[in-house]
């Protein structure tokens, strides 16, 4: 690692820490950092303030940190897989596939009266995202055009969302409000129980991605080239798509579909680090994903407080321009 | 020990034969040209020779072992391949690109050891791209890019080097330079090379041996360029019409 890269990582860590503190401090009730420290030290779970911090804000921040990072990483792996920067779990319809199946599970659990466990949500979301990914893969083998692939992904997203809406509107329960919020993407409703599931899954996926950074780098030079320097391309592609799907499924299971983090953050990481080395860009994307989701969540919570915006509303406003500028740059490079 | 040979091989995609009955072997220190019109199946043969495609029939072997049962990393240490794929990099220096060529020899994180660095430096100097090591790869000229990719192909110190149309979009001057480097490499490092090309003038200048594929996808002649490449023969080789097979799209 070069010095510049080391400095950047430290800077990013500082920004993340600052955002975490700000996120915990702000809200309908303001808390000072000193109070937070006191509550954390004493493990105060009783007082109103203690409950707000320990049961609501802290789990929410932890969720934004892990799920935001996971989304960006999932996007990065998809971009490596398709050898194209315009790829991400949301735009390719993968998040929506996960969303649809989780919505079905939610409605069923409400109807049949069984308690939905966190692990069930992950499993079901994973099945949904694999189905959507499978569809995208079939399309990608039929047509070698990235733009058609993206359009197909967006269409899959629409279909899944429409069906989800349909299911949601037939579910006649007071929980419908939660279901509706979740289906638009939100970090509200975060709790420690869920964290016990998504943290290990995401940590394992992150390590797996890091372990694959060497073949990912070779794969940047094309499938055939990777095949000639000793990579089992089929196995590698399989591993890549599985890790990426698990990540986006985990995020969707707990926070619903969140747009633009997966597609835009790896790009930001490449631009800021001025590097394409997966060893740098994997943690880099993860950290930018954290920053982006913490910022977006802060805005979603506070802009029209006490009303909360869905997180995707905010990520889209900031993420879409990044993607557009990225496409213009890419277009210019190809033509010029 | 490691000689690449084709024993009655039929190449093609998805079980469909494209060129049949190919038999030849490469010799150390020699450049073998694979020549013929576009669409005759040169790239398919090269992909089969490099293990990217399985032969439809017959056997491709390295020494006395079947290429398709050889462990991938072992094969990658014996053979280097330079394909026509254009690569789009954004933030890669020339050194970053060449470094990947040591893939087979580095640890899980791709860390370069002292030996690796020495070999990379030597190879880049030999090909004349060492001065470009910190340059942005995407900003290089086509001629420079091809040389960098050649450097990447030889840093693994292969015994066999396979190149697909390495100079097809270069100016004449660059072509000659490029092949001078190749000739020098073949002799000094005792590398066996298999190079596809369609410019017959170059074949005559460069190759020690030539395998001619005709437009109707047959291996027509194998021999020394000066013996077989008469003007009449070339005309007949290139006059045959190519079929409709699209090598880029495979099946259609």
Coordinates of C-alpha atoms in Angstrom, one line a residue:
Chain A
X1 CA 0.0 0.0 0.0
X2 CA 1.3 3.4 -0.9
X3 CA 1.4 6.3 1.6
X4 CA -1.3 8.2 -0.1
X5 CA -3.6 5.2 0.2
X6 CA -2.8 4.7 3.8
X7 CA -3.6 8.3 4.6
X8 CA -6.9 8.1 2.7
X9 CA -7.9 5.0 4.7
X10 CA -7.2 6.8 8.0
X11 CA -9.1 9.9 6.8
X12 CA -12.1 7.7 5.8
X13 CA -12.0 6.0 9.3
X14 CA -12.1 9.4 10.9
X15 CA -15.0 10.6 8.8
X16 CA -16.9 7.3 9.6
X17 CA -16.3 7.8 13.3
X18 CA -17.5 11.4 13.2
X19 CA -20.6 10.4 11.2
X20 CA -21.4 7.7 13.7
X21 CA -21.2 10.1 16.6
X22 CA -23.3 12.7 14.8
X23 CA -25.9 10.1 13.9
X24 CA -26.2 9.0 17.5
X25 CA -26.4 12.5 18.8
X26 CA -29.0 13.9 16.5
X27 CA -32.7 13.1 16.4
X28 CA -35.9 14.2 18.0
X29 CA -34.0 14.3 21.3
X30 CA -30.5 15.7 21.1
X31 CA -27.7 14.0 23.1
X32 CA -24.2 15.2 23.7
X33 CA -21.3 12.9 23.0
X34 CA -20.4 13.0 26.7
X35 CA -23.8 11.6 27.6
X36 CA -23.4 8.8 25.0
X37 CA -20.1 7.9 26.6
X38 CA -21.7 7.8 30.0
X39 CA -24.5 5.6 28.8
X40 CA -22.1 3.3 27.0
X41 CA -19.9 3.0 30.0
X42 CA -22.7 2.3 32.5
X43 CA -24.6 0.1 30.1
X44 CA -27.7 2.1 31.0
X45 CA -30.7 0.4 29.5
X46 CA -33.3 1.7 31.9
X47 CA -33.6 5.5 31.5
X48 CA -35.5 7.0 28.6
X49 CA -32.2 8.3 27.2
X50 CA -30.5 5.0 27.7
X51 CA -33.2 3.2 25.8
X52 CA -33.1 5.7 23.0
X53 CA -29.4 5.2 22.6
X54 CA -29.1 1.5 23.2
X55 CA -32.3 0.3 21.6
X56 CA -32.9 2.7 18.8
X57 CA -30.0 4.8 17.6
X58 CA -27.0 2.6 18.2
X59 CA -28.5 -0.5 16.5
X60 CA -29.6 1.8 13.6
X61 CA -26.1 3.2 13.2
X62 CA -24.6 -0.3 13.3
X63 CA -27.1 -1.4 10.7
X64 CA -26.3 1.5 8.4
X65 CA -22.6 0.8 8.8
X66 CA -22.7 -2.8 7.9
X67 CA -25.5 -2.8 5.4
X68 CA -24.1 0.3 3.6
X69 CA -20.7 -1.3 3.3
X70 CA -22.2 -4.6 2.2
X71 CA -24.2 -2.9 -0.6
X72 CA -21.2 -1.1 -2.0
X73 CA -19.1 -4.3 -1.9
X74 CA -21.9 -6.3 -3.5
X75 CA -22.0 -3.6 -6.3
X76 CA -18.2 -3.8 -6.7
X77 CA -18.3 -7.6 -7.1
X78 CA -21.1 -7.3 -9.7
X79 CA -19.1 -4.7 -11.6
X80 CA -16.1 -7.0 -11.6
X81 CA -18.3 -9.9 -12.7
X82 CA -19.9 -8.0 -15.7
X83 CA -16.7 -6.1 -16.4
X84 CA -18.7 -2.9 -16.4
X85 CA -19.0 -0.1 -13.9
X86 CA -22.7 0.4 -14.6
X87 CA -23.8 -2.6 -12.4
X88 CA -25.2 -2.8 -9.0
X89 CA -27.6 -5.0 -7.1
X90 CA -30.5 -2.5 -7.3
X91 CA -30.2 -1.5 -10.9
X92 CA -29.9 -5.1 -12.0
X93 CA -33.1 -6.0 -10.2
X94 CA -31.4 -8.3 -7.7
X95 CA -32.5 -6.3 -4.7
X96 CA -36.1 -6.3 -6.0
X97 CA -36.0 -10.1 -6.4
X98 CA -35.0 -10.4 -2.8
X99 CA -37.6 -7.9 -1.8
X100 CA -40.4 -9.8 -3.5
X101 CA -39.6 -13.1 -1.7
X102 CA -39.2 -11.4 1.7
X103 CA -42.5 -9.6 1.2
X104 CA -44.2 -12.9 0.4
X105 CA -42.6 -14.5 3.5
X106 CA -43.7 -11.5 5.7
X107 CA -47.3 -11.7 4.5
X108 CA -47.4 -15.4 5.0
X109 CA -46.0 -15.2 8.5
X110 CA -48.7 -12.6 9.3
X111 CA -51.5 -14.7 7.8
X112 CA -50.4 -18.0 9.3
X113 CA -49.3 -16.5 12.5
X114 CA -45.8 -17.8 12.8
X115 CA -42.9 -15.6 13.9
X116 CA -40.5 -14.7 11.1
X117 CA -37.0 -15.3 12.2
X118 CA -34.0 -13.2 11.0
X119 CA -32.3 -16.2 9.4
X120 CA -35.5 -17.0 7.5
X121 CA -35.4 -13.5 6.0
X122 CA -31.8 -13.9 4.9
X123 CA -32.5 -17.3 3.3
X124 CA -35.6 -16.2 1.5
X125 CA -33.9 -13.0 0.3
X126 CA -31.0 -15.0 -0.9
X127 CA -33.3 -17.2 -3.0
X128 CA -35.0 -14.2 -4.4
X129 CA -31.8 -12.5 -5.3
X130 CA -30.4 -15.7 -6.9
X131 CA -33.5 -16.0 -9.0
X132 CA -33.2 -12.4 -10.2
X133 CA -29.4 -12.8 -10.7
X134 CA -30.1 -16.0 -12.7
X135 CA -32.4 -14.1 -15.0
X136 CA -29.8 -11.3 -15.5
X137 CA -27.2 -13.9 -16.2
X138 CA -29.3 -15.6 -18.9
X139 CA -29.9 -12.2 -20.5
X140 CA -26.1 -11.5 -20.3
X141 CA -25.3 -14.7 -22.2
X142 CA -27.9 -14.0 -24.9
X143 CA -26.9 -10.4 -25.5
X144 CA -23.5 -9.0 -25.0
X145 CA -24.7 -5.4 -24.4
X146 CA -24.4 -3.9 -21.0
X147 CA -27.1 -1.3 -21.7
X148 CA -29.6 -4.0 -22.6
X149 CA -28.6 -5.9 -19.5
X150 CA -29.2 -2.8 -17.3
X151 CA -32.6 -2.1 -19.0
X152 CA -33.6 -5.8 -18.4
X153 CA -32.5 -5.4 -14.7
X154 CA -34.6 -2.3 -14.3
X155 CA -37.6 -4.1 -15.9
X156 CA -37.1 -7.1 -13.5
X157 CA -37.0 -4.5 -10.7
X158 CA -40.3 -3.0 -11.8
X159 CA -42.0 -6.4 -12.1
X160 CA -40.9 -7.5 -8.7
X161 CA -41.9 -4.2 -7.2
X162 CA -45.3 -4.3 -8.8
X163 CA -45.9 -7.8 -7.5
X164 CA -44.6 -6.8 -4.0
X165 CA -47.0 -3.8 -4.0
X166 CA -49.8 -6.2 -4.9
X167 CA -49.0 -8.5 -2.1
X168 CA -48.6 -5.7 0.3
X169 CA -51.9 -4.2 -0.5
X170 CA -53.6 -7.6 0.1
X171 CA -52.0 -8.0 3.4
X172 CA -54.7 -6.7 5.8
X173 CA -52.8 -6.2 9.0
X174 CA -51.6 -3.2 11.0
X175 CA -48.1 -4.4 10.3
X176 CA -48.7 -3.2 6.7
X177 CA -47.2 0.1 7.6
X178 CA -43.9 -1.5 8.5
X179 CA -44.1 -3.7 5.5
X180 CA -44.6 -0.7 3.3
X181 CA -41.8 1.3 4.8
X182 CA -39.5 -1.7 4.5
X183 CA -40.3 -2.3 0.9
X184 CA -39.1 1.3 0.1
X185 CA -35.9 0.8 2.0
X186 CA -35.2 2.1 5.5
X187 CA -32.9 1.5 8.5
X188 CA -35.6 2.2 11.0
X189 CA -36.7 -0.9 12.9
X190 CA -33.1 -1.9 13.4
X191 CA -32.5 -4.1 16.4
X192 CA -29.7 -6.1 18.0
X193 CA -31.2 -9.4 17.3
X194 CA -30.9 -8.8 13.5
X195 CA -27.4 -7.6 14.0
X196 CA -26.4 -11.0 15.4
X197 CA -27.3 -12.4 11.9
X198 CA -26.1 -9.8 9.4
X199 CA -22.8 -8.9 11.1
X200 CA -21.3 -12.4 10.8
X201 CA -22.6 -12.9 7.3
X202 CA -21.2 -9.6 6.1
X203 CA -17.9 -10.2 7.8
X204 CA -17.5 -13.6 6.2
X205 CA -18.4 -12.2 2.8
X206 CA -16.0 -9.3 3.2
X207 CA -13.2 -11.7 4.0
X208 CA -14.2 -13.9 1.1
X209 CA -14.0 -10.9 -1.3
X210 CA -10.6 -9.9 0.1
X211 CA -9.4 -13.5 -0.5
X212 CA -10.6 -13.3 -4.1
X213 CA -8.9 -9.9 -4.7
X214 CA -6.0 -11.5 -6.7
X215 CA -8.2 -13.4 -9.2
X216 CA -10.5 -10.3 -9.4
X217 CA -7.5 -8.2 -10.5
X218 CA -6.6 -10.7 -13.2
X219 CA -10.2 -10.9 -14.3
X220 CA -10.2 -7.1 -14.9
X221 CA -8.1 -8.0 -18.0
X222 CA -10.9 -10.2 -19.4
X223 CA -12.3 -13.7 -19.0
X224 CA -10.0 -15.3 -21.5
X225 CA -6.8 -13.7 -20.1
X226 CA -7.8 -14.9 -16.6
X227 CA -8.3 -18.4 -18.1
X228 CA -4.7 -18.4 -19.4
X229 CA -2.9 -17.5 -16.2
X230 CA -4.3 -20.4 -14.1
X231 CA -7.7 -19.2 -12.9
X232 CA -10.6 -21.7 -13.0
X233 CA -12.9 -19.1 -14.5
X234 CA -16.1 -21.0 -14.0
X235 CA -15.5 -21.6 -10.3
X236 CA -14.3 -18.0 -9.8
X237 CA -17.4 -16.5 -11.5
X238 CA -19.6 -18.8 -9.4
X239 CA -17.9 -17.7 -6.2
X240 CA -18.1 -14.0 -7.2
X241 CA -21.9 -14.1 -7.9
X242 CA -22.7 -16.1 -4.8
X243 CA -20.8 -13.7 -2.5
X244 CA -22.4 -10.7 -4.2
X245 CA -25.9 -12.2 -4.0
X246 CA -25.5 -13.1 -0.3
X247 CA -24.5 -9.5 0.4
X248 CA -27.3 -7.9 -1.4
X249 CA -29.8 -10.4 -0.1
X250 CA -28.7 -9.7 3.5
X251 CA -29.1 -6.0 3.0
X252 CA -32.5 -6.3 1.4
X253 CA -33.7 -8.7 4.1
X254 CA -33.2 -6.2 6.8
X255 CA -33.3 -2.8 5.2
X256 CA -35.3 -3.3 2.0
X257 CA -34.0 -2.4 -1.4
X258 CA -31.6 0.6 -1.2
X259 CA -30.7 2.2 -4.5
X260 CA -27.4 3.6 -5.9
X261 CA -25.0 2.7 -3.0
X262 CA -23.9 -0.4 -4.8
X263 CA -23.4 1.2 -8.2
X264 CA -22.0 4.6 -7.2
X265 CA -19.7 3.9 -4.3
X266 CA -17.2 1.6 -6.0
X267 CA -16.8 4.3 -8.6
X268 CA -16.2 6.9 -6.0
X269 CA -13.6 4.6 -4.4
X270 CA -11.8 4.2 -7.7
X271 CA -11.8 7.9 -8.4
X272 CA -10.6 8.9 -4.9
X273 CA -8.0 6.2 -4.6
X274 CA -7.0 6.5 -8.2
X275 CA -6.6 2.8 -8.3
X276 CA -8.2 -0.3 -9.6
X277 CA -6.4 -2.8 -7.3
X278 CA -9.1 -4.9 -5.6
X279 CA -7.0 -5.1 -2.5
X280 CA -7.6 -1.3 -2.1
X281 CA -11.0 -0.9 -3.8
X282 CA -12.7 -3.6 -1.8
X283 CA -12.2 -2.0 1.6
X284 CA -12.4 1.4 -0.1
X285 CA -15.9 0.7 -1.5
X286 CA -17.0 -0.7 1.8
X287 CA -15.9 2.4 3.6
X288 CA -17.5 4.7 1.1
X289 CA -20.7 2.6 1.3
X290 CA -20.6 3.2 5.1
X291 CA -20.2 6.9 4.7
X292 CA -22.9 7.2 2.1
X293 CA -25.4 5.3 4.0
X294 CA -24.7 7.1 7.3
X295 CA -25.1 10.5 5.6
X296 CA -28.2 9.4 3.7
X297 CA -29.8 8.0 6.8
X298 CA -29.1 11.2 8.7
X299 CA -30.8 13.2 6.0
X300 CA -33.7 10.8 5.7
X301 CA -34.3 11.0 9.5
X302 CA -33.8 14.7 10.0
X303 CA -34.9 16.6 6.8
X304 CA -38.6 16.4 7.5
X305 CA -38.5 15.2 11.1
X306 CA -40.5 13.6 12.7
X307 CA -41.5 12.2 9.3
X308 CA -38.9 9.9 7.9
X309 CA -38.0 9.6 4.3
X310 CA -37.2 6.3 2.8
X311 CA -33.5 5.8 2.5
X312 CA -33.6 5.2 -1.3
X313 CA -35.2 8.7 -1.8
X314 CA -32.0 10.2 -0.4
X315 CA -29.5 7.8 -2.0
X316 CA -31.1 8.4 -5.4
X317 CA -30.8 12.1 -5.1
X318 CA -27.1 11.9 -4.5
X319 CA -26.3 8.7 -6.2
X320 CA -28.0 9.2 -9.6
X321 CA -25.9 12.3 -10.5
X322 CA -22.8 10.3 -9.7
X323 CA -23.9 7.5 -12.0
X324 CA -24.7 9.9 -14.8
X325 CA -21.4 11.7 -14.6
X326 CA -19.7 8.2 -14.6
X327 CA -21.6 7.3 -17.8
X328 CA -20.6 10.6 -19.5
X329 CA -17.0 10.1 -18.6
X330 CA -17.1 6.6 -19.9
X331 CA -18.8 7.6 -23.1
X332 CA -16.2 10.3 -23.6
X333 CA -13.4 7.8 -23.1
X334 CA -14.8 5.4 -25.6
X335 CA -15.4 8.1 -28.2
X336 CA -12.3 10.1 -27.6
Chain B
X1 CA 10.6 -31.0 -22.2
X2 CA 7.5 -29.1 -22.8
X3 CA 6.6 -29.1 -26.4
X4 CA 3.2 -28.2 -27.6
X5 CA 1.7 -30.6 -30.1
X6 CA -1.5 -31.1 -31.9
X7 CA -2.4 -34.8 -32.7
X8 CA -5.2 -35.0 -35.2
X9 CA -7.1 -32.3 -33.5
X10 CA -10.4 -30.9 -34.6
X11 CA -11.2 -27.5 -33.2
X12 CA -14.5 -25.8 -32.9
X13 CA -17.1 -24.4 -30.6
X14 CA -19.7 -26.3 -28.7
X15 CA -18.9 -29.6 -30.3
X16 CA -19.2 -28.2 -33.8
X17 CA -16.1 -28.8 -35.9
X18 CA -14.5 -25.8 -37.5
X19 CA -11.1 -27.0 -38.6
X20 CA -10.3 -30.7 -38.7
X21 CA -7.3 -32.9 -38.7
X22 CA -4.7 -30.5 -37.4
X23 CA -1.4 -32.0 -36.6
X24 CA 1.8 -30.1 -35.8
X25 CA 4.3 -29.5 -33.0
X26 CA 6.1 -26.4 -32.0
X27 CA 9.9 -26.4 -31.7
X28 CA 11.9 -24.5 -29.1
X29 CA 13.4 -21.3 -30.3
X30 CA 11.3 -21.3 -33.3
X31 CA 8.5 -19.0 -34.5
X32 CA 5.6 -20.9 -36.1
X33 CA 3.2 -18.7 -37.9
X34 CA -0.4 -19.6 -38.3
X35 CA -1.4 -17.9 -41.5
X36 CA -4.5 -17.6 -43.5
X37 CA -7.4 -15.3 -44.4
X38 CA -9.7 -13.8 -41.7
X39 CA -12.4 -16.2 -40.6
X40 CA -10.4 -19.3 -41.5
X41 CA -10.2 -20.4 -37.8
X42 CA -6.9 -19.1 -36.6
X43 CA -8.2 -17.7 -33.4
X44 CA -10.1 -20.9 -32.7
X45 CA -6.9 -23.0 -33.1
X46 CA -5.0 -20.6 -30.8
X47 CA -7.7 -20.8 -28.2
X48 CA -7.6 -24.6 -28.3
X49 CA -3.8 -24.5 -28.1
X50 CA -4.0 -22.3 -25.0
X51 CA -6.6 -24.5 -23.3
X52 CA -9.4 -22.0 -23.4
X53 CA -11.3 -24.3 -25.7
X54 CA -11.4 -28.1 -25.5
X55 CA -10.7 -29.8 -28.8
X56 CA -13.7 -31.4 -30.4
X57 CA -11.6 -34.4 -31.4
X58 CA -8.0 -35.4 -31.0
X59 CA -5.4 -34.5 -28.4
X60 CA -3.5 -31.4 -27.6
X61 CA -0.4 -32.2 -25.5
X62 CA 2.4 -30.6 -23.8
X63 CA 5.4 -32.9 -23.7
X64 CA 3.7 -36.3 -23.2
X65 CA 0.8 -34.9 -21.1
X66 CA -2.7 -33.9 -22.2
X67 CA -3.1 -30.2 -22.1
X68 CA -6.7 -30.4 -20.9
X69 CA -5.9 -32.5 -17.9
X70 CA -2.9 -30.5 -16.8
X71 CA -3.5 -28.5 -13.7
X72 CA -4.3 -24.9 -14.6
X73 CA -1.5 -23.3 -12.7
X74 CA 1.1 -25.7 -14.1
X75 CA -0.1 -24.9 -17.6
X76 CA 0.0 -21.2 -16.8
X77 CA 3.7 -21.5 -15.8
X78 CA 4.6 -23.3 -19.0
X79 CA 2.6 -21.2 -21.4
X80 CA 1.8 -17.5 -21.9
X81 CA -1.0 -16.3 -24.1
X82 CA -1.5 -12.8 -25.6
X83 CA -5.0 -12.5 -27.1
X84 CA -6.6 -9.7 -29.1
X85 CA -8.9 -8.7 -26.3
X86 CA -8.7 -4.9 -25.8
X87 CA -8.5 -4.0 -22.2
X88 CA -10.1 -0.9 -20.7
X89 CA -8.2 0.2 -17.7
X90 CA -8.9 3.4 -15.8
X91 CA -6.3 3.9 -13.2
X92 CA -3.6 1.3 -14.0
X93 CA 0.0 2.0 -14.6
X94 CA 2.1 0.1 -17.0
X95 CA 3.7 -1.6 -14.1
X96 CA 0.3 -2.7 -12.7
X97 CA -0.5 -4.3 -16.0
X98 CA 2.8 -6.2 -16.3
X99 CA 2.8 -7.2 -12.7
X100 CA -0.3 -9.3 -13.2
X101 CA 1.8 -11.5 -15.5
X102 CA 3.6 -12.9 -12.4
X103 CA 0.2 -14.2 -11.1
X104 CA 1.1 -17.8 -11.1
X105 CA 4.1 -17.2 -8.9
X106 CA 2.8 -14.8 -6.3
X107 CA 1.0 -15.6 -3.0
X108 CA -2.7 -15.2 -2.3
X109 CA -2.5 -11.4 -2.2
X110 CA -0.3 -11.1 -5.3
X111 CA 2.7 -9.7 -3.3
X112 CA 5.8 -9.4 -5.4
X113 CA 9.0 -10.8 -4.0
X114 CA 12.4 -9.6 -4.9
X115 CA 12.8 -12.2 -7.6
X116 CA 9.5 -11.2 -9.1
X117 CA 10.5 -7.6 -9.2
X118 CA 13.8 -8.4 -10.8
X119 CA 12.2 -10.5 -13.5
X120 CA 9.6 -7.8 -14.2
X121 CA 12.3 -5.1 -14.5
X122 CA 14.4 -7.3 -16.8
X123 CA 11.6 -8.2 -19.0
X124 CA 10.3 -4.6 -19.3
X125 CA 13.8 -3.4 -20.1
X126 CA 14.3 -6.0 -22.7
X127 CA 11.1 -5.0 -24.5
X128 CA 11.8 -1.3 -24.0
X129 CA 8.9 -0.3 -21.8
X130 CA 10.7 0.1 -18.5
X131 CA 10.7 3.9 -18.9
X132 CA 6.9 3.8 -19.2
X133 CA 6.4 1.9 -15.9
X134 CA 4.6 4.7 -14.1
X135 CA 2.6 5.8 -17.2
X136 CA -1.2 5.4 -17.3
X137 CA -1.7 2.3 -19.4
X138 CA -4.9 3.7 -21.0
X139 CA -3.1 6.7 -22.4
X140 CA -0.5 4.7 -24.3
X141 CA -0.4 4.4 -28.1
X142 CA -1.5 1.1 -29.6
X143 CA 2.1 0.2 -30.3
X144 CA 3.2 0.8 -26.8
X145 CA 0.2 -1.1 -25.4
X146 CA 1.1 -4.1 -27.4
X147 CA 4.6 -4.0 -26.1
X148 CA 3.4 -3.7 -22.6
X149 CA 1.1 -6.7 -23.1
X150 CA 4.0 -8.7 -24.5
X151 CA 6.0 -7.8 -21.4
X152 CA 3.1 -9.1 -19.3
X153 CA 3.2 -12.3 -21.3
X154 CA 6.9 -13.0 -20.8
X155 CA 7.3 -12.1 -17.1
X156 CA 6.1 -15.6 -16.3
X157 CA 9.1 -16.8 -18.2
X158 CA 7.1 -19.2 -20.4
X159 CA 8.5 -22.0 -22.6
X160 CA 5.6 -21.6 -25.0
X161 CA 4.2 -18.2 -26.1
X162 CA 1.0 -17.9 -28.1
X163 CA 0.1 -14.7 -29.7
X164 CA -3.1 -13.9 -31.6
X165 CA -2.6 -11.2 -34.3
X166 CA -0.3 -9.2 -32.1
X167 CA 0.4 -6.5 -34.7
X168 CA -2.8 -6.3 -36.6
X169 CA -3.6 -2.7 -35.7
X170 CA -0.1 -1.4 -35.6
X171 CA 1.7 0.8 -38.2
X172 CA 4.2 -1.0 -40.4
X173 CA 7.2 0.4 -38.4
X174 CA 5.8 -0.8 -35.2
X175 CA 5.1 -4.2 -36.7
X176 CA 8.7 -4.7 -37.7
X177 CA 9.9 -3.6 -34.3
X178 CA 7.6 -5.8 -32.5
X179 CA 8.6 -8.9 -34.5
X180 CA 12.3 -8.1 -34.1
X181 CA 11.7 -8.3 -30.3
X182 CA 9.8 -11.6 -30.7
X183 CA 12.6 -13.1 -32.9
X184 CA 15.1 -12.1 -30.3
X185 CA 13.1 -13.6 -27.5
X186 CA 12.6 -16.9 -29.3
X187 CA 16.3 -17.3 -29.9
X188 CA 17.7 -16.0 -26.7
X189 CA 15.2 -17.6 -24.3
X190 CA 14.5 -20.7 -26.4
X191 CA 10.8 -20.0 -26.4
X192 CA 8.5 -21.8 -28.8
X193 CA 6.1 -19.4 -30.3
X194 CA 2.8 -19.8 -32.2
X195 CA 1.6 -16.6 -33.8
X196 CA -1.4 -16.1 -35.9
X197 CA -1.2 -13.5 -38.6
X198 CA -2.7 -12.7 -41.9
X199 CA -0.1 -10.5 -43.5
X200 CA 2.0 -12.8 -45.6
X201 CA 4.9 -10.4 -46.1
X202 CA 5.4 -10.5 -42.4
X203 CA 5.2 -14.2 -42.2
X204 CA 8.0 -14.5 -44.7
X205 CA 10.2 -12.1 -42.7
X206 CA 9.5 -13.5 -39.3
X207 CA 8.5 -17.1 -39.2
X208 CA 10.7 -20.2 -39.1
X209 CA 7.8 -22.3 -40.1
X210 CA 4.3 -21.6 -41.3
X211 CA 1.0 -23.4 -41.0
X212 CA -1.3 -22.3 -43.8
X213 CA -5.0 -22.5 -43.3
X214 CA -7.1 -22.0 -46.4
X215 CA -10.4 -20.1 -46.6
X216 CA -12.3 -23.3 -46.6
X217 CA -10.8 -24.2 -43.2
X218 CA -8.3 -26.9 -44.0
X219 CA -4.7 -27.1 -43.0
X220 CA -3.3 -26.7 -46.4
X221 CA 0.5 -26.8 -46.0
X222 CA 3.0 -26.8 -43.3
X223 CA 6.7 -25.9 -44.0
X224 CA 9.3 -23.3 -44.3
X225 CA 8.0 -20.0 -45.6
X226 CA 10.6 -19.7 -48.3
X227 CA 9.7 -23.2 -49.6
X228 CA 5.9 -22.9 -49.7
X229 CA 4.9 -19.3 -49.9
X230 CA 5.1 -18.7 -53.7
X231 CA 3.0 -15.9 -55.2
X232 CA 0.8 -18.3 -56.9
X233 CA 0.2 -20.3 -53.8
X234 CA -0.7 -17.2 -51.8
X235 CA -3.2 -16.2 -54.4
X236 CA -4.9 -19.5 -54.2
X237 CA -4.8 -19.6 -50.4
X238 CA -6.6 -16.2 -50.1
X239 CA -9.0 -16.6 -53.1
X240 CA -11.0 -19.3 -51.5
X241 CA -14.2 -17.9 -50.0
X242 CA -14.6 -18.0 -46.3
X243 CA -17.7 -19.6 -44.8
X244 CA -20.3 -17.7 -42.8
X245 CA -19.0 -18.8 -39.4
X246 CA -18.7 -15.9 -37.1
X247 CA -15.7 -16.5 -34.8
X248 CA -16.7 -13.8 -32.4
X249 CA -20.2 -15.0 -31.8
X250 CA -19.5 -18.7 -31.8
X251 CA -22.6 -20.7 -32.5
X252 CA -24.6 -18.6 -34.9

